[in-house]
Amino acid sequence: THKMSTQAEATKNDVISPPVARRDEEKVCFAGVGPADWDAKMPRQSNDSSEKLLDPPVAIPDPYGWLRDDTRENKEILDYLRAENEYS
């Protein structure tokens, strides 16, 4: 786990720095057509788009994708967001 400093830990002589999210350089998302088993209810593009989807799909770097947590239970993400809120 990563320790993030918080504003509460800083003394009045300290320079307060914002928390820095780690980057996961191996994380990617894919732009383009979905795999054969893709749920048709999950759109791959806007209904208004007339552009063809990339086929084959292209991997797009997503170094901050680890910050997504639909369950709102990941401790590392919650700690980072608390540190961000405290900094701001």
Short mmCIF file of C-alpha atoms in Angstrom, two decimals:
data_model
loop_
_atom_site.label_atom_id
_atom_site.label_comp_id
_atom_site.label_asym_id
_atom_site.label_seq_id
_atom_site.Cartn_x
_atom_site.Cartn_y
_atom_site.Cartn_z
CA THR A 1 0.00 0.00 0.00
CA HIS A 2 1.01 3.58 -0.49
CA LYS A 3 1.26 6.11 2.34
CA MET A 4 -0.17 9.48 1.43
CA SER A 5 0.63 12.54 3.50
CA THR A 6 -2.29 14.64 4.57
CA GLN A 7 -2.65 18.30 5.37
CA ALA A 8 -3.36 17.42 9.00
CA GLU A 9 0.14 15.93 9.27
CA ALA A 10 1.81 19.10 8.02
CA THR A 11 3.10 21.75 10.38
CA LYS A 12 2.71 25.42 9.58
CA ASN A 13 6.33 25.56 8.34
CA ASP A 14 5.87 22.63 5.94
CA VAL A 15 5.06 23.06 2.29
CA ILE A 16 1.88 21.13 1.60
CA SER A 17 2.07 19.01 -1.53
CA PRO A 18 -0.88 17.45 -3.30
CA PRO A 19 -1.26 13.68 -3.16
CA VAL A 20 0.06 11.97 -6.26
CA ALA A 21 -1.84 9.00 -7.66
CA ARG A 22 0.28 6.06 -8.69
CA ARG A 23 0.29 5.13 -12.37
CA ASP A 24 -0.35 1.59 -13.57
CA GLU A 25 1.56 1.62 -16.85
CA GLU A 26 0.35 -1.90 -17.73
CA LYS A 27 -3.36 -0.92 -17.61
CA VAL A 28 -5.14 -0.47 -20.96
CA CYS A 29 -8.67 -0.11 -22.25
CA PHE A 30 -9.74 -0.98 -25.78
CA ALA A 31 -11.27 1.36 -28.33
CA GLY A 32 -13.23 -0.22 -31.15
CA VAL A 33 -15.58 -3.10 -31.72
CA GLY A 34 -16.47 -5.23 -28.73
CA PRO A 35 -15.62 -8.90 -28.43
CA ALA A 36 -18.12 -11.47 -29.69
CA ASP A 37 -19.58 -11.96 -26.20
CA TRP A 38 -20.01 -8.19 -25.59
CA ASP A 39 -23.31 -7.25 -23.92
CA ALA A 40 -25.27 -5.30 -26.57
CA LYS A 41 -26.85 -3.20 -23.80
CA MET A 42 -23.41 -1.65 -23.15
CA PRO A 43 -22.86 0.83 -26.00
CA ARG A 44 -19.44 1.08 -27.60
CA GLN A 45 -20.11 4.58 -29.00
CA SER A 46 -22.68 7.37 -29.08
CA ASN A 47 -25.99 6.63 -30.78
CA ASP A 48 -25.44 9.79 -32.84
CA SER A 49 -22.05 8.72 -34.16
CA SER A 50 -21.78 7.85 -37.84
CA GLU A 51 -18.13 6.79 -37.53
CA LYS A 52 -17.16 3.14 -37.88
CA LEU A 53 -15.63 1.54 -34.83
CA LEU A 54 -12.00 0.47 -35.05
CA ASP A 55 -11.70 -3.13 -36.11
CA PRO A 56 -9.59 -4.66 -34.70
CA PRO A 57 -9.81 -2.71 -31.43
CA VAL A 58 -6.82 -0.61 -30.36
CA ALA A 59 -5.32 -0.71 -26.86
CA ILE A 60 -5.30 2.74 -25.24
CA PRO A 61 -3.07 3.34 -22.18
CA ASP A 62 -5.16 3.88 -19.04
CA PRO A 63 -2.64 4.43 -16.21
CA TYR A 64 -5.28 5.80 -13.84
CA GLY A 65 -7.91 3.16 -14.60
CA TRP A 66 -7.17 1.59 -11.22
CA LEU A 67 -9.03 4.56 -9.65
CA ARG A 68 -12.36 3.21 -10.88
CA ASP A 69 -14.27 1.34 -8.19
CA ASP A 70 -18.00 1.03 -8.72
CA THR A 71 -18.37 -0.67 -5.35
CA ARG A 72 -16.81 2.30 -3.49
CA GLU A 73 -15.01 -0.16 -1.21
CA ASN A 74 -11.38 -0.21 -2.42
CA LYS A 75 -9.30 1.09 0.51
CA GLU A 76 -6.43 2.39 -1.63
CA ILE A 77 -8.82 4.41 -3.80
CA LEU A 78 -10.78 5.75 -0.84
CA ASP A 79 -7.56 6.75 0.96
CA TYR A 80 -6.34 8.56 -2.15
CA LEU A 81 -9.66 10.41 -2.59
CA ARG A 82 -9.68 11.42 1.09
CA ALA A 83 -6.16 12.80 0.69
CA GLU A 84 -7.24 14.72 -2.44
CA ASN A 85 -10.26 16.17 -0.62
CA GLU A 86 -8.19 17.12 2.40
CA TYR A 87 -5.62 18.83 0.18
CA SER A 88 -8.27 20.86 -1.63
#
